[in-house]
Amino acid sequence: MGAVMSERDPIEALQDRPRFGTGIGLHRVQAALELLELMDAMNAMDARGWTWLQRHDAIKVTGSNGKGSTCTMVATILQHLGLRVGLYTSPHLRRFNERIVINGAPIADAALRPSAAWCVDRIDEYERQHPEDRFGAFEAFTVAAVHAFARASVDVVVAEAGIGGRYDPTRLIPGPTCGLVSIDLEHTALLGETEEAIALDKADLCPPGGELVVGSLDAGLIERLLAHTRPRGVELYRTDQGQGSTRTILAQSRAGTRVRLKIDDLDLGEVCIGTPGLHQIDNAVVAVALARRWLRRRRPAITTERFVDTVRDALAGLRLPGRLESIREDPPVLVDVGHTPRAVERTAKTLQRIVAGAPILWVAGVGADRDPVPILRPLASMAQRIIVTRAHHRGAEVRGVVAALRTLAPHLPLEVTPTVEEALPRAIELARAHGMTVFVGGGLFLAMEAAAVVRGEDPRGLWGS
C-alpha cells in the first residue's frame, strides 16, 4: 500500500493506458479488487464502505447491441424507486466522466480524482512487480469505477460489459443477475466467428447459479445457450417467450415510441419510451425484467403497482445521447451510434418512419475495424444523397467506404470530405437547399464527433486523438 503518488494528474494518467493489456487480464483486475476489499478505516473511507464490495449485488449487462441503453434504463428505474445507483457504461460520448454515473449524474472530477489516483497507484505498483504484465484501459477503468462506487456507498451498480463476457473485467463485480440483450457478428477476432461462439462468450458474464435475462434471440441460438448455461446452474429467462407477453406499437416519432407492453404476468399498459427506435422496445423489456428480478430478491417490499408506475415514469423521461438523437432542427440533423450490421438495420427501419417521407442526406463512415458493406447496406437503400467522411478516432479510410457504396448504391449522388468538420457544414448547406434531413451514422465515433461539430466543439478533443 506504500506506493508513491504519481506526479501526473490521476484522471489523465488513468486514461493514458494502452487499449489492451497483456493477454487475458482477469487476474490483474482480481488483484486490484482484492486490495480494495482489504482496505480499512485507516484510509479515507469507513470500514462499511470498504466491505461494500464483498456484500455487493450488481446487475451486469452484455450484448452486441443495446447493452448501454439497457443499463441506463435499469439504472433509471431503480433510481426512480429511491435507490442510490452507480452506472458504469462505455465508451464515453463527450467526456470520460460519463462512464461513471452516480444517481444520474456523471462523476465530478473532485470525486473521480481519488479513485483514479488509487487505481493508478495500484497499477503502477503491480506493474513494477510484474513488468511483463500490463493493465489494459478497460481493466483500469473498471477498477476505478468500482472504487468510486464503493466510496459513494451506492446501493446497486449497473455495469455494461466491454467486450464479450467470459474474460470481461465486469465479470468480477459480484452479482448473480445478468442480461444478454442481443447477438451480432462483432469483435470476431476476440469472441469467435459465429453467433453461437459470441453468444456463449457473452453468456459467461453470468456466474454459476446466477440468472441470465435474454432478449429476442434466434430459437436455435437459445437452445445452444441452454445447453451451455444449464450445467453451470444458470437460470435462463427469455423475455420474448412468457405466457401472454405482448408488444403493440401505438406511435413513433423523433420524440420516442408509444407501446403497449405485457411481460409475462406484468401488464405495463401503455408505455412511452422517450428515446426513438423500435429496438429500444426490446431494450426496455430486458431492462424491466432485470430490474424486477433484482428487486424481488433485494427489495421484495416494493409492490407491483409501484413498480409499474415507476417504470412508466422512468422510461417516459429517458433521453439517450447518440441514439437517433436530434442535434439540430433547421435543417433536421440526427445522429446514431449504431455500428454493427443489425444495429444499423434497426436504425434504418426507425429512421424511415420518423422522417415522415423527407429525403435523407446521409453522412456516412464506419469504424476502422469493421467490414463496411454489411454496415452500409441498410442505409444505402434509403438515402437520397451521401457524403462520405471519416472520424478522427478509429475511422475507416474513405476509399474503402466509397468503394462499398459505389457497389451498393451506384446511382446515388456521392461526394467525399476528408474530415467531419468539413462534412457537417456541407451536409447542412445541401439539406437546407433541398429540404432534406441529415442523418449521420455507420460508426459510433463518427456520430459523436458530428454532434461535437454541431455544438461548436473540436471533435478531436473527445478522445484525445
Coordinates of C-alpha atoms in Angstrom, one line a residue:
M1 CA 0.0 0.0 0.0
G2 CA 3.0 2.3 0.2
A3 CA 3.2 3.3 -3.5
V4 CA 4.5 6.8 -4.2
M5 CA 1.8 9.0 -5.6
S6 CA 2.3 9.8 -9.2
E7 CA 3.0 13.4 -10.2
R8 CA 0.7 13.0 -13.2
D9 CA -2.9 14.2 -13.0
P10 CA -4.5 10.9 -11.9
I11 CA -7.5 11.3 -14.2
E12 CA -5.3 11.8 -17.2
A13 CA -3.0 9.0 -16.1
L14 CA -5.9 6.6 -15.8
Q15 CA -7.0 7.3 -19.3
D16 CA -3.4 7.0 -20.6
R17 CA -3.4 3.3 -20.8
P18 CA -3.0 1.0 -23.8
R19 CA -6.3 -0.2 -25.3
F20 CA -5.4 -3.8 -24.5
G21 CA -3.3 -5.3 -21.7
T22 CA -1.1 -8.4 -21.8
G23 CA -3.4 -11.2 -22.8
I24 CA -6.4 -12.0 -20.6
G25 CA -6.5 -9.7 -17.7
L26 CA -8.9 -11.1 -15.1
H27 CA -6.1 -11.9 -12.7
R28 CA -4.9 -8.3 -12.8
V29 CA -8.4 -6.9 -12.1
Q30 CA -8.9 -9.5 -9.4
A31 CA -5.7 -8.5 -7.7
A32 CA -6.8 -4.8 -7.6
L33 CA -10.3 -5.7 -6.3
E34 CA -8.8 -7.9 -3.6
L35 CA -6.8 -4.9 -2.4
L36 CA -10.0 -2.8 -2.4
E37 CA -11.6 -5.5 -0.1
L38 CA -8.6 -5.4 2.3
M39 CA -8.6 -1.6 2.8
D40 CA -9.7 -0.4 6.2
A41 CA -10.7 2.7 8.1
M42 CA -7.1 4.0 8.1
N43 CA -7.9 5.2 4.6
A44 CA -10.3 7.9 3.5
M45 CA -13.3 5.6 3.9
D46 CA -15.0 3.9 6.7
A47 CA -15.0 0.2 7.2
R48 CA -18.5 -0.1 5.9
G49 CA -17.5 1.4 2.6
W50 CA -14.7 -1.0 2.1
T51 CA -16.7 -4.0 2.9
W52 CA -19.2 -2.8 0.3
L53 CA -17.7 -4.9 -2.5
Q54 CA -17.9 -8.2 -0.5
R55 CA -21.6 -7.7 0.0
H56 CA -22.5 -6.1 -3.3
D57 CA -25.1 -7.4 -5.7
A58 CA -24.6 -5.8 -9.1
I59 CA -26.6 -6.1 -12.3
K60 CA -24.4 -6.7 -15.3
V61 CA -25.4 -6.5 -19.0
T62 CA -23.7 -7.6 -22.2
G63 CA -24.8 -7.9 -25.8
S64 CA -23.8 -6.9 -29.3
N65 CA -26.2 -4.0 -29.5
G66 CA -28.3 -2.2 -26.9
K67 CA -26.4 -3.0 -23.7
G68 CA -25.6 0.6 -22.9
S69 CA -29.2 1.7 -23.4
T70 CA -30.5 -1.3 -21.4
C71 CA -28.1 -0.4 -18.5
T72 CA -29.3 3.2 -18.5
M73 CA -32.9 2.0 -18.4
V74 CA -32.3 -0.3 -15.5
A75 CA -30.4 2.4 -13.6
T76 CA -33.1 4.9 -14.2
I77 CA -35.9 2.6 -13.0
L78 CA -34.0 1.8 -9.8
Q79 CA -33.1 5.4 -9.2
H80 CA -36.8 6.4 -9.6
L81 CA -37.5 3.8 -6.9
G82 CA -35.3 5.7 -4.4
L83 CA -32.1 3.6 -4.7
R84 CA -28.6 5.1 -4.9
V85 CA -27.4 3.8 -8.2
G86 CA -24.0 3.6 -9.8
L87 CA -24.0 3.2 -13.6
Y88 CA -20.9 2.1 -15.5
T89 CA -21.0 2.2 -19.3
S90 CA -18.7 2.7 -22.2
P91 CA -17.5 4.3 -24.3
H92 CA -18.0 7.9 -23.3
L93 CA -19.6 10.2 -25.8
R94 CA -18.3 13.6 -24.7
R95 CA -16.0 13.2 -21.7
F96 CA -14.6 10.3 -19.7
N97 CA -16.7 11.1 -16.6
E98 CA -19.8 9.9 -18.4
R99 CA -18.6 6.3 -17.9
I100 CA -19.1 6.5 -14.1
V101 CA -22.5 7.9 -13.2
I102 CA -23.9 8.2 -9.7
N103 CA -27.6 8.8 -9.3
G104 CA -28.0 10.1 -12.9
A105 CA -25.0 12.5 -12.9
P106 CA -21.6 11.8 -14.3
I107 CA -19.0 11.7 -11.6
A108 CA -17.4 15.1 -10.8
D109 CA -13.6 15.4 -11.2
A110 CA -13.3 16.0 -7.4
A111 CA -14.9 12.6 -6.8
L112 CA -13.2 10.8 -9.6
R113 CA -9.7 12.0 -8.8
P114 CA -9.2 10.0 -5.5
S115 CA -10.4 6.8 -7.2
A116 CA -8.3 7.4 -10.3
A117 CA -5.3 8.1 -8.0
W118 CA -5.9 4.9 -6.0
C119 CA -6.2 2.9 -9.2
V120 CA -3.1 4.4 -10.9
D121 CA -1.0 3.7 -7.9
R122 CA -2.2 0.1 -7.6
I123 CA -1.4 -0.4 -11.3
D124 CA 2.0 1.2 -11.1
E125 CA 2.8 -1.0 -8.1
Y126 CA 1.5 -4.1 -9.8
E127 CA 3.5 -3.4 -13.0
R128 CA 6.7 -2.8 -11.1
Q129 CA 6.3 -6.2 -9.5
H130 CA 5.2 -7.8 -12.8
P131 CA 6.9 -5.9 -15.6
E132 CA 5.7 -8.2 -18.3
D133 CA 2.1 -8.0 -17.3
R134 CA 0.4 -4.8 -18.3
F135 CA -3.1 -3.4 -17.5
G136 CA -5.3 -2.5 -20.4
A137 CA -7.5 0.6 -20.4
F138 CA -10.9 -1.0 -19.7
E139 CA -9.4 -3.1 -16.9
A140 CA -8.1 0.1 -15.3
F141 CA -11.4 2.0 -15.9
T142 CA -13.4 -0.9 -14.3
V143 CA -11.2 -0.9 -11.1
A144 CA -11.5 2.9 -10.8
A145 CA -15.3 2.7 -11.3
V146 CA -15.7 0.1 -8.6
H147 CA -13.5 2.2 -6.2
A148 CA -15.7 5.3 -6.9
F149 CA -18.9 3.4 -6.3
A150 CA -17.6 2.0 -3.1
R151 CA -16.6 5.5 -1.9
A152 CA -20.1 6.7 -2.8
S153 CA -21.7 3.6 -1.0
V154 CA -24.2 3.1 -3.8
D155 CA -27.0 0.6 -3.2
V156 CA -26.5 -1.1 -6.6
V157 CA -24.2 -1.0 -9.5
V158 CA -25.5 -1.5 -13.1
A159 CA -22.5 -2.3 -15.3
E160 CA -22.1 -2.6 -19.0
A161 CA -19.6 -5.2 -20.2
G162 CA -16.9 -4.0 -22.5
I163 CA -16.3 -6.9 -25.0
G164 CA -17.9 -10.3 -24.6
G165 CA -18.4 -11.6 -21.1
R166 CA -16.1 -14.6 -20.4
Y167 CA -13.0 -12.5 -19.9
D168 CA -14.6 -9.1 -19.4
P169 CA -13.4 -7.2 -16.2
T170 CA -17.0 -6.5 -15.2
R171 CA -17.5 -10.3 -14.7
L172 CA -15.6 -9.9 -11.4
I173 CA -18.1 -7.4 -9.9
P174 CA -20.2 -9.5 -7.6
G175 CA -23.8 -10.1 -8.6
P176 CA -25.9 -13.0 -10.0
T177 CA -28.3 -11.0 -12.1
C178 CA -27.1 -10.5 -15.7
G179 CA -28.6 -9.6 -19.1
L180 CA -27.8 -10.6 -22.6
V181 CA -29.6 -8.2 -24.9
S182 CA -28.6 -9.2 -28.4
I183 CA -26.2 -11.1 -30.6
D184 CA -24.5 -9.9 -33.8
L185 CA -21.3 -10.7 -35.6
E186 CA -18.8 -8.3 -33.9
H187 CA -15.3 -8.4 -32.5
T188 CA -15.0 -11.8 -34.2
A189 CA -11.2 -11.9 -33.7
L190 CA -11.7 -11.9 -30.0
L191 CA -15.1 -13.6 -29.5
G192 CA -15.3 -16.1 -32.4
E193 CA -16.5 -16.1 -35.9
T194 CA -20.1 -17.4 -35.4
E195 CA -23.1 -16.0 -33.5
E196 CA -23.0 -19.2 -31.3
A197 CA -19.4 -18.6 -30.2
I198 CA -20.1 -14.9 -29.5
A199 CA -23.3 -15.8 -27.5
L200 CA -21.5 -18.4 -25.4
D201 CA -18.7 -16.0 -24.6
K202 CA -21.2 -13.3 -23.6
A203 CA -23.3 -15.7 -21.5
D204 CA -20.3 -16.4 -19.3
L205 CA -20.7 -12.9 -17.8
C206 CA -23.3 -14.6 -15.6
P207 CA -21.7 -16.5 -12.6
P208 CA -22.6 -20.2 -11.8
G209 CA -26.0 -20.3 -10.1
G210 CA -27.0 -16.9 -11.5
E211 CA -29.9 -15.7 -13.6
L212 CA -29.4 -14.6 -17.2
V213 CA -32.2 -12.5 -18.8
V214 CA -32.0 -12.7 -22.6
G215 CA -33.6 -10.6 -25.3
S216 CA -35.1 -11.6 -28.6
L217 CA -32.7 -14.2 -29.9
D218 CA -32.9 -16.9 -32.6
A219 CA -34.6 -20.1 -31.2
G220 CA -31.6 -22.2 -32.3
L221 CA -29.3 -19.9 -30.5
I222 CA -31.4 -20.2 -27.4
E223 CA -31.1 -24.0 -27.5
R224 CA -27.3 -23.7 -27.6
L225 CA -27.3 -21.2 -24.8
L226 CA -29.4 -23.5 -22.7
A227 CA -27.0 -26.4 -23.3
H228 CA -24.1 -24.1 -22.2
T229 CA -25.7 -22.5 -19.2
R230 CA -27.6 -25.4 -17.6
P231 CA -24.5 -27.3 -16.4
R232 CA -23.4 -24.1 -14.6
G233 CA -26.7 -23.8 -12.8
V234 CA -27.6 -20.6 -14.6
E235 CA -31.3 -19.9 -15.0
L236 CA -32.1 -18.6 -18.5
Y237 CA -35.1 -16.2 -18.6
R238 CA -36.5 -15.4 -22.1
T239 CA -38.2 -12.0 -22.3
D240 CA -40.0 -12.9 -25.6
Q241 CA -41.5 -16.3 -24.5
G242 CA -43.5 -15.6 -21.4
Q243 CA -47.2 -16.6 -21.4
G244 CA -49.3 -13.7 -22.7
S245 CA -46.3 -11.4 -23.3
T246 CA -47.2 -8.8 -25.9
R247 CA -45.8 -5.7 -27.6
T248 CA -48.2 -3.4 -29.5
I249 CA -46.6 -0.4 -31.1
L250 CA -49.0 2.6 -30.9
A251 CA -47.0 5.5 -32.3
Q252 CA -43.4 6.5 -33.3
S253 CA -41.8 9.9 -33.7
R254 CA -38.5 11.7 -33.1
A255 CA -39.7 12.2 -29.5
G256 CA -39.9 8.4 -28.9
T257 CA -42.2 5.4 -29.1
R258 CA -45.6 4.6 -27.5
V259 CA -46.1 0.9 -27.0
R260 CA -48.5 -1.3 -25.0
L261 CA -46.4 -3.9 -23.1
K262 CA -47.1 -7.1 -21.2
I263 CA -44.2 -9.1 -19.9
D264 CA -45.4 -12.5 -18.5
D265 CA -47.8 -11.5 -15.7
L266 CA -46.7 -7.9 -15.6
D267 CA -49.1 -5.7 -17.5
L268 CA -47.5 -2.3 -18.0
G269 CA -50.3 -0.9 -20.2
E270 CA -49.3 2.0 -22.4
V271 CA -45.6 3.0 -22.0
C272 CA -43.9 5.9 -23.6
I273 CA -40.1 5.4 -24.3
G274 CA -38.5 8.8 -24.5
T275 CA -35.8 7.7 -27.0
P276 CA -36.9 6.8 -30.6
G277 CA -36.2 3.4 -32.1
L278 CA -38.1 0.1 -32.4
H279 CA -35.1 -1.6 -30.9
Q280 CA -35.5 0.4 -27.7
I281 CA -38.6 -1.6 -27.1
D282 CA -36.5 -4.8 -26.9
N283 CA -34.0 -3.0 -24.7
A284 CA -36.8 -1.8 -22.4
V285 CA -38.3 -5.2 -22.0
V286 CA -34.9 -6.7 -20.9
A287 CA -34.3 -3.7 -18.6
V288 CA -37.7 -4.1 -16.9
A289 CA -37.2 -7.9 -16.5
L290 CA -33.7 -7.3 -15.0
A291 CA -34.9 -4.6 -12.6
R292 CA -37.9 -6.7 -11.5
R293 CA -35.9 -9.9 -10.8
W294 CA -33.3 -8.0 -8.8
L295 CA -35.9 -6.2 -6.8
R296 CA -37.8 -9.4 -6.0
R297 CA -34.6 -10.6 -4.3
R298 CA -33.3 -7.3 -2.8
R299 CA -36.3 -5.1 -2.3
P300 CA -39.3 -7.5 -2.0
A301 CA -41.5 -4.9 -0.2
I302 CA -41.9 -2.9 -3.4
T303 CA -45.3 -3.6 -4.8
T304 CA -46.2 -4.4 -8.4
E305 CA -48.3 -1.3 -8.6
R306 CA -45.5 0.9 -7.5
F307 CA -43.1 -0.8 -9.9
V308 CA -45.4 -0.4 -12.9
D309 CA -45.9 3.3 -12.1
T310 CA -42.2 3.8 -11.7
V311 CA -41.3 2.0 -15.0
R312 CA -43.7 4.3 -16.9
D313 CA -42.3 7.4 -15.4
A314 CA -38.7 6.4 -15.8
L315 CA -39.0 5.3 -19.4
A316 CA -41.0 8.4 -20.4
G317 CA -38.3 10.7 -19.3
L318 CA -35.5 8.7 -20.8
R319 CA -33.1 10.5 -23.2
L320 CA -30.2 8.5 -24.6
P321 CA -27.5 10.6 -26.2
G322 CA -26.4 9.3 -29.6
R323 CA -29.4 7.1 -30.2
L324 CA -31.3 8.6 -33.1
E325 CA -30.6 11.9 -31.3
S326 CA -31.8 15.1 -32.8
I327 CA -29.0 17.6 -32.5
R328 CA -30.3 20.3 -34.8
E329 CA -33.7 21.4 -36.1
D330 CA -33.2 23.6 -39.2
P331 CA -32.4 21.6 -41.1
P332 CA -33.0 18.5 -39.0
V333 CA -29.8 16.6 -38.1
L334 CA -29.9 13.2 -36.4
V335 CA -27.1 11.0 -35.2
D336 CA -26.9 7.4 -34.2
V337 CA -24.1 5.4 -32.7
G338 CA -25.2 2.0 -34.0
H339 CA -22.1 0.4 -35.6
T340 CA -23.0 -3.3 -36.2
P341 CA -25.0 -4.6 -39.2
R342 CA -28.0 -5.5 -37.1
A343 CA -27.9 -2.2 -35.1
V344 CA -27.8 -0.1 -38.3
E345 CA -30.6 -2.2 -39.9
R346 CA -32.8 -1.4 -36.9
T347 CA -31.9 2.2 -37.0
A348 CA -32.7 2.4 -40.7
K349 CA -36.2 1.0 -40.2
T350 CA -37.0 3.5 -37.5
L351 CA -35.4 6.4 -39.4
Q352 CA -37.7 5.8 -42.4
R353 CA -40.7 6.1 -40.1
I354 CA -39.7 9.2 -38.1
V355 CA -38.6 11.4 -41.0
A356 CA -42.1 11.3 -42.4
G357 CA -41.1 10.9 -46.1
A358 CA -38.4 13.6 -46.1
P359 CA -35.4 12.9 -48.3
I360 CA -32.3 11.8 -46.4
L361 CA -28.8 13.1 -46.8
W362 CA -26.6 10.6 -45.2
V363 CA -23.1 11.5 -43.8
A364 CA -21.5 8.1 -43.9
G365 CA -18.5 6.4 -42.4
V366 CA -17.6 3.3 -40.5
G367 CA -15.0 2.2 -37.8
A368 CA -11.6 1.1 -38.9
D369 CA -12.1 -2.4 -37.7
R370 CA -15.4 -3.1 -39.5
D371 CA -16.4 -4.7 -42.7
P372 CA -18.1 -1.7 -44.4
V373 CA -20.6 -3.5 -46.7
P374 CA -23.0 -5.1 -44.2
I375 CA -23.0 -1.9 -42.1
L376 CA -23.6 0.4 -45.1
R377 CA -26.2 -1.7 -46.9
P378 CA -29.3 -0.9 -44.8
L379 CA -28.8 2.9 -45.1
A380 CA -27.7 2.9 -48.7
S381 CA -31.2 1.7 -49.7
M382 CA -32.9 4.6 -48.1
A383 CA -30.7 7.7 -48.6
Q384 CA -31.1 10.1 -51.5
R385 CA -27.6 11.7 -51.2
I386 CA -24.4 10.7 -49.5
I387 CA -21.4 12.5 -48.1
V388 CA -18.5 10.1 -47.1
T389 CA -16.2 11.2 -44.4
R390 CA -14.0 9.7 -41.6
A391 CA -14.0 10.0 -37.8
H392 CA -10.7 11.2 -36.3
H393 CA -10.8 8.4 -33.8
R394 CA -10.5 4.9 -35.4
G395 CA -12.4 5.9 -38.5
A396 CA -12.0 3.8 -41.7
E397 CA -10.2 5.2 -44.7
V398 CA -12.8 6.8 -47.0
R399 CA -11.6 4.9 -50.1
G400 CA -13.0 1.6 -48.7
V401 CA -16.3 3.2 -47.7
V402 CA -16.6 4.9 -51.2
A403 CA -15.9 1.6 -52.9
A404 CA -18.5 -0.2 -50.9
L405 CA -21.1 2.5 -51.6
R406 CA -20.4 2.6 -55.3
T407 CA -21.3 -1.1 -55.3
L408 CA -24.3 -0.8 -53.0
A409 CA -25.8 2.5 -54.5
P410 CA -24.1 3.2 -57.8
H411 CA -26.6 5.8 -58.9
L412 CA -26.8 8.0 -55.7
P413 CA -25.0 11.4 -55.7
L414 CA -21.9 10.9 -53.6
E415 CA -19.2 13.3 -52.5
V416 CA -16.2 12.9 -50.2
T417 CA -15.0 15.3 -47.5
P418 CA -11.9 14.3 -45.6
T419 CA -13.0 15.4 -42.1
V420 CA -16.1 15.6 -40.0
E421 CA -15.6 19.3 -39.6
E422 CA -16.0 19.8 -43.3
A423 CA -18.7 17.2 -43.8
L424 CA -21.3 18.7 -41.4
P425 CA -21.4 22.2 -42.8
R426 CA -21.6 20.9 -46.3
A427 CA -24.4 18.5 -45.3
I428 CA -26.3 21.3 -43.6
E429 CA -25.9 23.5 -46.6
L430 CA -27.2 20.9 -49.0
A431 CA -30.0 19.8 -46.7
R432 CA -31.3 23.3 -46.4
A433 CA -31.2 23.9 -50.1
H434 CA -33.1 20.7 -51.0
G435 CA -35.4 20.2 -48.0
M436 CA -33.6 17.1 -46.7
T437 CA -33.0 15.6 -43.3
V438 CA -29.3 14.9 -42.4
F439 CA -28.5 11.6 -40.8
V440 CA -25.0 10.8 -39.5
G441 CA -24.4 7.1 -39.0
G442 CA -22.4 4.0 -39.6
G443 CA -19.8 4.5 -36.9
L444 CA -20.1 5.3 -33.2
F445 CA -17.2 7.8 -33.2
L446 CA -18.4 9.4 -36.4
A447 CA -21.8 10.1 -34.9
M448 CA -20.4 11.6 -31.7
E449 CA -17.8 13.7 -33.5
A450 CA -20.5 15.1 -35.7
A451 CA -22.5 16.1 -32.7
A452 CA -19.5 17.8 -31.3
V453 CA -19.1 19.8 -34.6
V454 CA -22.7 20.9 -34.4
R455 CA -22.1 22.1 -30.8
G456 CA -19.2 24.1 -32.0
E457 CA -16.6 21.9 -30.3
D458 CA -13.4 20.3 -31.6
P459 CA -14.2 16.6 -32.3
R460 CA -10.6 15.6 -31.8
G461 CA -10.9 16.6 -28.2
L462 CA -13.5 13.9 -27.4
W463 CA -11.0 11.0 -27.5
G464 CA -7.7 12.8 -27.2
S465 CA -7.0 12.0 -30.8

